[in-house]
Amino acid sequence: MRTLDSQGVIHGMDDPQAQEIAGRVREELARRRISRQALADMARISISTLEKALSGRRAFTLATVIRLEEALGTPLRARAAPVVDPPADSGGDLGGYSRGAVRWIEGRYLTLRPSFGDPADIYAYLTTIEWDADGRHLAFRESERLDSSFSQSGRVSMPHLSGHTYLVTNVDGQYRLAILGRPTIKRALYGILTTLLVGNGSQLVPTSVPLALLRLEAGAGADIAFGRIRADQPAHARYRAELDGVIAGDYARFPR
């Protein structure tokens, strides 16, 4: 039988609810491809506390469970069971995911890449990732672009084998592809963008540049600058540091 003392401790890892909480935490770690250390940091608990609770060497406290729920953005206790999606998923060509497995990536992202006109400048716009109920897969769309006629939209692929996220645009067989690595603790995504650039005359030339998607939480916007950010603008240094982190953090490589 489960007991809850005056300190809010859920006693006994042989208790079904405590086992279910531990199982759900392990499942969320696997789905989101994050480490136990990253989860402990997000929940503001020690890695020792998390490890011992998951292994049954220490009882869960109610405070720990609440912090884990807040960090994961999903209920862990049976009294607030998550909604189960229909069995249909995204299909094998996008990684075969269900919405519950990828809900964590939905949101708005400040998107940064070097300007194609002048690599010293930074091009900043908004990317929104959300669930397409009709197609039963994640979709993305761009906005806040200076060249709004070139705003992209497409599908999101998240295969388990590579652990990467792919933003795929396909217009009449012409592809643009972003490959993004595993999310950071702040849920930022870093990687590479491959597209076609206008060259000499009407020639189109393949090009690849570093890409950063920074998660925008509710209420963000006061210090966000979109458009072409030049070196004399306040946001430039901060944005440049994010793009430099793509290579420094080994999220992408550009061999010469």
mmCIF file of C-alpha atoms in Angstrom:
data_model
loop_
_atom_site.group_PDB
_atom_site.id
_atom_site.type_symbol
_atom_site.label_atom_id
_atom_site.label_comp_id
_atom_site.label_asym_id
_atom_site.label_seq_id
_atom_site.Cartn_x
_atom_site.Cartn_y
_atom_site.Cartn_z
ATOM 1 C CA MET A 1 0.000 0.000 0.000
ATOM 2 C CA ARG A 2 1.232 3.522 -0.781
ATOM 3 C CA THR A 3 1.902 5.775 2.204
ATOM 4 C CA LEU A 4 2.458 9.525 2.142
ATOM 5 C CA ASP A 5 3.916 10.988 5.314
ATOM 6 C CA SER A 6 3.806 14.578 6.615
ATOM 7 C CA GLN A 7 6.921 15.419 4.595
ATOM 8 C CA GLY A 8 5.264 14.363 1.369
ATOM 9 C CA VAL A 9 7.327 11.206 0.879
ATOM 10 C CA ILE A 10 5.995 8.417 -1.323
ATOM 11 C CA HIS A 11 7.322 5.321 0.410
ATOM 12 C CA GLY A 12 8.315 2.019 -1.119
ATOM 13 C CA MET A 13 9.554 1.519 -4.675
ATOM 14 C CA ASP A 14 7.618 -1.742 -4.663
ATOM 15 C CA ASP A 15 4.503 0.436 -4.583
ATOM 16 C CA PRO A 16 2.781 0.442 -8.013
ATOM 17 C CA GLN A 17 2.513 4.239 -8.215
ATOM 18 C CA ALA A 18 6.161 4.797 -7.307
ATOM 19 C CA GLN A 19 7.205 2.205 -9.877
ATOM 20 C CA GLU A 20 5.001 3.879 -12.468
ATOM 21 C CA ILE A 21 6.568 7.285 -11.778
ATOM 22 C CA ALA A 22 10.069 5.855 -12.201
ATOM 23 C CA GLY A 23 9.025 4.061 -15.376
ATOM 24 C CA ARG A 24 7.507 7.218 -16.865
ATOM 25 C CA VAL A 25 10.643 9.228 -16.092
ATOM 26 C CA ARG A 26 12.833 6.625 -17.823
ATOM 27 C CA GLU A 27 10.452 6.592 -20.798
ATOM 28 C CA GLU A 28 10.556 10.392 -21.126
ATOM 29 C CA LEU A 29 14.367 10.342 -20.978
ATOM 30 C CA ALA A 30 14.451 7.842 -23.843
ATOM 31 C CA ARG A 31 11.826 9.670 -25.917
ATOM 32 C CA ARG A 32 13.496 13.057 -25.597
ATOM 33 C CA ARG A 33 17.003 11.661 -25.904
ATOM 34 C CA ILE A 34 18.292 13.598 -22.885
ATOM 35 C CA SER A 35 20.578 12.401 -20.113
ATOM 36 C CA ARG A 36 19.676 11.937 -16.459
ATOM 37 C CA GLN A 37 22.097 14.747 -15.607
ATOM 38 C CA ALA A 38 20.278 17.093 -18.001
ATOM 39 C CA LEU A 39 16.921 16.218 -16.413
ATOM 40 C CA ALA A 40 18.319 16.747 -12.919
ATOM 41 C CA ASP A 41 19.558 20.202 -13.957
ATOM 42 C CA MET A 42 16.191 21.087 -15.524
ATOM 43 C CA ALA A 43 14.310 19.942 -12.400
ATOM 44 C CA ARG A 44 16.782 21.656 -10.035
ATOM 45 C CA ILE A 45 17.538 18.460 -8.121
ATOM 46 C CA SER A 46 20.814 16.636 -7.610
ATOM 47 C CA ILE A 47 21.789 13.813 -9.939
ATOM 48 C CA SER A 48 22.262 11.653 -6.837
ATOM 49 C CA THR A 49 18.645 12.218 -5.786
ATOM 50 C CA LEU A 50 17.378 11.333 -9.247
ATOM 51 C CA GLU A 51 19.543 8.210 -9.585
ATOM 52 C CA LYS A 52 18.576 6.887 -6.154
ATOM 53 C CA ALA A 53 14.864 7.534 -6.701
ATOM 54 C CA LEU A 54 14.872 5.766 -10.067
ATOM 55 C CA SER A 55 16.763 2.775 -8.690
ATOM 56 C CA GLY A 56 14.597 2.500 -5.545
ATOM 57 C CA ARG A 57 17.374 3.367 -3.098
ATOM 58 C CA ARG A 58 15.587 6.528 -2.005
ATOM 59 C CA ALA A 59 11.879 7.309 -1.727
ATOM 60 C CA PHE A 60 10.296 9.888 -4.025
ATOM 61 C CA THR A 61 9.171 13.054 -2.277
ATOM 62 C CA LEU A 62 6.151 14.930 -3.539
ATOM 63 C CA ALA A 63 8.394 17.975 -4.153
ATOM 64 C CA THR A 64 10.735 15.901 -6.345
ATOM 65 C CA VAL A 65 7.843 14.509 -8.382
ATOM 66 C CA ILE A 66 6.391 17.994 -8.915
ATOM 67 C CA ARG A 67 9.769 19.345 -10.058
ATOM 68 C CA LEU A 68 10.181 16.452 -12.481
ATOM 69 C CA GLU A 69 6.691 17.054 -13.858
ATOM 70 C CA GLU A 70 7.458 20.752 -14.360
ATOM 71 C CA ALA A 71 10.785 20.007 -16.065
ATOM 72 C CA LEU A 72 9.290 17.397 -18.389
ATOM 73 C CA GLY A 73 6.039 19.263 -18.969
ATOM 74 C CA THR A 74 4.018 16.091 -18.464
ATOM 75 C CA PRO A 75 2.191 14.480 -15.515
ATOM 76 C CA LEU A 76 3.876 11.521 -13.835
ATOM 77 C CA ARG A 77 1.233 10.595 -11.285
ATOM 78 C CA ALA A 78 -1.607 8.247 -12.138
ATOM 79 C CA ARG A 79 -4.249 10.770 -11.076
ATOM 80 C CA ALA A 80 -3.262 12.942 -14.049
ATOM 81 C CA ALA A 81 -2.622 10.383 -16.738
ATOM 82 C CA PRO A 82 -1.567 11.858 -20.099
ATOM 83 C CA VAL A 83 -3.948 11.820 -23.043
ATOM 84 C CA VAL A 84 -3.237 8.882 -25.337
ATOM 85 C CA ASP A 85 -3.014 9.736 -29.015
ATOM 86 C CA PRO A 86 -4.621 7.546 -31.668
ATOM 87 C CA PRO A 87 -2.351 4.704 -32.816
ATOM 88 C CA ALA A 88 -1.639 6.354 -36.169
ATOM 89 C CA ASP A 89 1.781 8.027 -36.345
ATOM 90 C CA SER A 90 3.953 10.005 -38.721
ATOM 91 C CA GLY A 91 4.876 7.066 -40.939
ATOM 92 C CA GLY A 92 8.249 5.473 -41.507
ATOM 93 C CA ASP A 93 9.502 8.177 -43.855
ATOM 94 C CA LEU A 94 9.536 10.696 -40.963
ATOM 95 C CA GLY A 95 10.712 8.378 -38.199
ATOM 96 C CA GLY A 96 7.402 6.766 -37.224
ATOM 97 C CA TYR A 97 6.811 8.945 -34.159
ATOM 98 C CA SER A 98 3.596 9.642 -32.251
ATOM 99 C CA ARG A 99 2.719 13.089 -30.962
ATOM 100 C CA GLY A 100 3.302 12.103 -27.363
ATOM 101 C CA ALA A 101 6.915 11.199 -28.167
ATOM 102 C CA VAL A 102 7.738 14.526 -29.823
ATOM 103 C CA ARG A 103 5.485 16.995 -27.997
ATOM 104 C CA TRP A 104 8.542 18.480 -26.261
ATOM 105 C CA ILE A 105 9.835 20.042 -29.504
ATOM 106 C CA GLU A 106 6.641 21.946 -30.342
ATOM 107 C CA GLY A 107 7.030 25.703 -29.961
ATOM 108 C CA ARG A 108 8.489 28.918 -31.377
ATOM 109 C CA TYR A 109 12.188 29.300 -32.131
ATOM 110 C CA LEU A 110 14.378 32.301 -32.891
ATOM 111 C CA THR A 111 16.294 31.039 -35.929
ATOM 112 C CA LEU A 112 19.789 32.294 -36.794
ATOM 113 C CA ARG A 113 22.093 31.761 -39.758
ATOM 114 C CA PRO A 114 24.804 33.805 -41.483
ATOM 115 C CA SER A 115 23.485 36.213 -44.113
ATOM 116 C CA PHE A 116 24.087 34.949 -47.640
ATOM 117 C CA GLY A 117 24.697 38.534 -48.768
ATOM 118 C CA ASP A 118 27.413 39.212 -46.178
ATOM 119 C CA PRO A 119 28.509 36.373 -43.844
ATOM 120 C CA ALA A 120 29.487 38.972 -41.222
ATOM 121 C CA ASP A 121 25.796 39.805 -40.845
ATOM 122 C CA ILE A 122 23.283 37.444 -39.246
ATOM 123 C CA TYR A 123 19.864 36.639 -40.596
ATOM 124 C CA ALA A 124 17.234 36.172 -37.867
ATOM 125 C CA TYR A 125 13.658 34.938 -38.257
ATOM 126 C CA LEU A 126 11.020 32.845 -36.522
ATOM 127 C CA THR A 127 10.433 29.107 -36.940
ATOM 128 C CA THR A 128 7.303 27.528 -35.466
ATOM 129 C CA ILE A 129 7.129 23.751 -34.983
ATOM 130 C CA GLU A 130 3.687 22.307 -34.319
ATOM 131 C CA TRP A 131 1.603 19.182 -34.815
ATOM 132 C CA ASP A 132 -0.233 18.743 -38.122
ATOM 133 C CA ALA A 133 -3.400 16.919 -37.072
ATOM 134 C CA ASP A 134 -4.405 16.060 -40.638
ATOM 135 C CA GLY A 135 -1.032 14.642 -41.636
ATOM 136 C CA ARG A 136 -0.310 13.222 -38.154
ATOM 137 C CA HIS A 137 3.235 14.540 -38.109
ATOM 138 C CA LEU A 138 5.176 17.594 -36.995
ATOM 139 C CA ALA A 139 5.318 20.534 -39.374
ATOM 140 C CA PHE A 140 7.329 23.750 -39.380
ATOM 141 C CA ARG A 141 6.797 27.174 -40.868
ATOM 142 C CA GLU A 142 8.928 30.301 -41.030
ATOM 143 C CA SER A 143 7.845 33.909 -40.435
ATOM 144 C CA GLU A 144 9.305 37.309 -39.544
ATOM 145 C CA ARG A 145 11.552 37.109 -42.615
ATOM 146 C CA LEU A 146 12.616 40.213 -44.533
ATOM 147 C CA ASP A 147 12.239 38.227 -47.749
ATOM 148 C CA SER A 148 8.814 36.896 -46.800
ATOM 149 C CA SER A 149 8.258 35.441 -50.282
ATOM 150 C CA PHE A 150 11.052 32.950 -49.541
ATOM 151 C CA SER A 151 9.615 31.804 -46.194
ATOM 152 C CA GLN A 152 9.768 28.025 -45.964
ATOM 153 C CA SER A 153 7.426 25.414 -44.540
ATOM 154 C CA GLY A 154 7.555 21.656 -44.491
ATOM 155 C CA ARG A 155 7.640 18.469 -42.476
ATOM 156 C CA VAL A 156 9.752 17.398 -39.507
ATOM 157 C CA SER A 157 11.532 14.043 -39.483
ATOM 158 C CA MET A 158 12.798 12.575 -36.180
ATOM 159 C CA PRO A 159 14.264 9.092 -36.703
ATOM 160 C CA HIS A 160 15.460 7.282 -33.573
ATOM 161 C CA LEU A 161 18.553 5.862 -35.256
ATOM 162 C CA SER A 162 20.466 9.133 -35.678
ATOM 163 C CA GLY A 163 18.877 11.087 -32.832
ATOM 164 C CA HIS A 164 18.761 14.158 -35.087
ATOM 165 C CA THR A 165 15.881 16.345 -36.203
ATOM 166 C CA TYR A 166 15.362 17.155 -39.879
ATOM 167 C CA LEU A 167 13.337 20.093 -41.213
ATOM 168 C CA VAL A 168 12.474 19.127 -44.778
ATOM 169 C CA THR A 169 11.042 21.378 -47.485
ATOM 170 C CA ASN A 170 10.026 19.721 -50.751
ATOM 171 C CA VAL A 171 8.656 21.930 -53.514
ATOM 172 C CA ASP A 172 8.102 19.982 -56.712
ATOM 173 C CA GLY A 173 11.067 17.761 -55.920
ATOM 174 C CA GLN A 174 13.389 20.611 -54.937
ATOM 175 C CA TYR A 175 14.621 20.114 -51.379
ATOM 176 C CA ARG A 176 15.889 22.361 -48.620
ATOM 177 C CA LEU A 177 17.172 20.566 -45.532
ATOM 178 C CA ALA A 178 18.083 21.535 -41.974
ATOM 179 C CA ILE A 179 19.788 18.921 -39.779
ATOM 180 C CA LEU A 180 19.684 19.668 -36.050
ATOM 181 C CA GLY A 181 21.421 17.864 -33.190
ATOM 182 C CA ARG A 182 20.072 16.834 -29.809
ATOM 183 C CA PRO A 183 18.493 19.663 -27.776
ATOM 184 C CA THR A 184 20.462 21.406 -25.045
ATOM 185 C CA ILE A 185 19.240 21.888 -21.479
ATOM 186 C CA LYS A 186 17.681 25.157 -22.666
ATOM 187 C CA ARG A 187 16.002 23.193 -25.498
ATOM 188 C CA ALA A 188 18.042 24.978 -28.162
ATOM 189 C CA LEU A 189 18.772 23.142 -31.417
ATOM 190 C CA TYR A 190 22.012 23.561 -33.366
ATOM 191 C CA GLY A 191 23.072 22.188 -36.721
ATOM 192 C CA ILE A 192 23.360 22.942 -40.408
ATOM 193 C CA LEU A 193 21.174 24.348 -43.195
ATOM 194 C CA THR A 194 21.649 23.172 -46.795
ATOM 195 C CA THR A 195 19.879 25.084 -49.547
ATOM 196 C CA LEU A 196 20.333 26.685 -52.967
ATOM 197 C CA LEU A 197 21.865 30.129 -53.344
ATOM 198 C CA VAL A 198 21.556 32.363 -56.379
ATOM 199 C CA GLY A 199 24.963 32.420 -58.115
ATOM 200 C CA ASN A 200 26.116 33.979 -61.353
ATOM 201 C CA GLY A 201 23.203 34.964 -63.525
ATOM 202 C CA SER A 202 20.330 32.555 -62.974
ATOM 203 C CA GLN A 203 22.545 29.734 -61.712
ATOM 204 C CA LEU A 204 21.629 28.142 -58.380
ATOM 205 C CA VAL A 205 24.533 26.987 -56.207
ATOM 206 C CA PRO A 206 24.251 24.543 -53.259
ATOM 207 C CA THR A 207 25.417 26.053 -49.985
ATOM 208 C CA SER A 208 25.539 25.039 -46.308
ATOM 209 C CA VAL A 209 25.736 27.294 -43.250
ATOM 210 C CA PRO A 210 25.541 26.940 -39.451
ATOM 211 C CA LEU A 211 22.015 27.107 -38.043
ATOM 212 C CA ALA A 212 20.718 27.776 -34.523
ATOM 213 C CA LEU A 213 17.128 27.464 -33.258
ATOM 214 C CA LEU A 214 16.665 29.066 -29.830
ATOM 215 C CA ARG A 215 13.484 28.212 -27.943
ATOM 216 C CA LEU A 216 11.271 31.233 -27.216
ATOM 217 C CA GLU A 217 9.285 30.854 -24.026
ATOM 218 C CA ALA A 218 5.929 32.531 -23.442
ATOM 219 C CA GLY A 219 6.302 36.286 -23.091
ATOM 220 C CA ALA A 220 9.661 36.481 -24.880
ATOM 221 C CA GLY A 221 10.063 39.256 -27.406
ATOM 222 C CA ALA A 222 11.369 42.429 -25.796
ATOM 223 C CA ASP A 223 15.012 41.622 -26.559
ATOM 224 C CA ILE A 224 14.408 39.683 -29.790
ATOM 225 C CA ALA A 225 15.515 41.263 -33.064
ATOM 226 C CA PHE A 226 14.475 39.852 -36.435
ATOM 227 C CA GLY A 227 15.803 40.622 -39.897
ATOM 228 C CA ARG A 228 19.366 41.256 -41.030
ATOM 229 C CA ILE A 229 21.456 41.924 -37.921
ATOM 230 C CA ARG A 230 24.629 43.906 -38.597
ATOM 231 C CA ALA A 231 27.725 44.178 -36.404
ATOM 232 C CA ASP A 232 26.718 47.578 -35.001
ATOM 233 C CA GLN A 233 23.358 46.324 -33.714
ATOM 234 C CA PRO A 234 22.948 45.352 -30.020
ATOM 235 C CA ALA A 235 21.844 41.763 -30.710
ATOM 236 C CA HIS A 236 24.736 40.933 -33.038
ATOM 237 C CA ALA A 237 27.302 39.784 -30.447
ATOM 238 C CA ARG A 238 24.779 37.524 -28.719
ATOM 239 C CA TYR A 239 23.583 36.040 -31.993
ATOM 240 C CA ARG A 240 27.150 35.538 -33.256
ATOM 241 C CA ALA A 241 28.045 33.629 -30.086
ATOM 242 C CA GLU A 242 25.140 31.255 -30.729
ATOM 243 C CA LEU A 243 26.288 30.564 -34.313
ATOM 244 C CA ASP A 244 29.915 30.140 -33.240
ATOM 245 C CA GLY A 245 28.643 27.530 -30.785
ATOM 246 C CA VAL A 246 27.526 25.307 -33.658
ATOM 247 C CA ILE A 247 31.150 24.494 -34.469
ATOM 248 C CA ALA A 248 32.543 24.948 -30.960
ATOM 249 C CA GLY A 249 29.984 22.488 -29.592
ATOM 250 C CA ASP A 250 30.633 20.023 -32.457
ATOM 251 C CA TYR A 251 27.023 20.125 -33.625
ATOM 252 C CA ALA A 252 28.297 20.418 -37.211
ATOM 253 C CA ARG A 253 31.609 20.367 -39.044
ATOM 254 C CA PHE A 254 32.753 22.273 -42.111
ATOM 255 C CA PRO A 255 35.997 20.597 -43.307
ATOM 256 C CA ARG A 256 38.240 22.676 -45.550
#
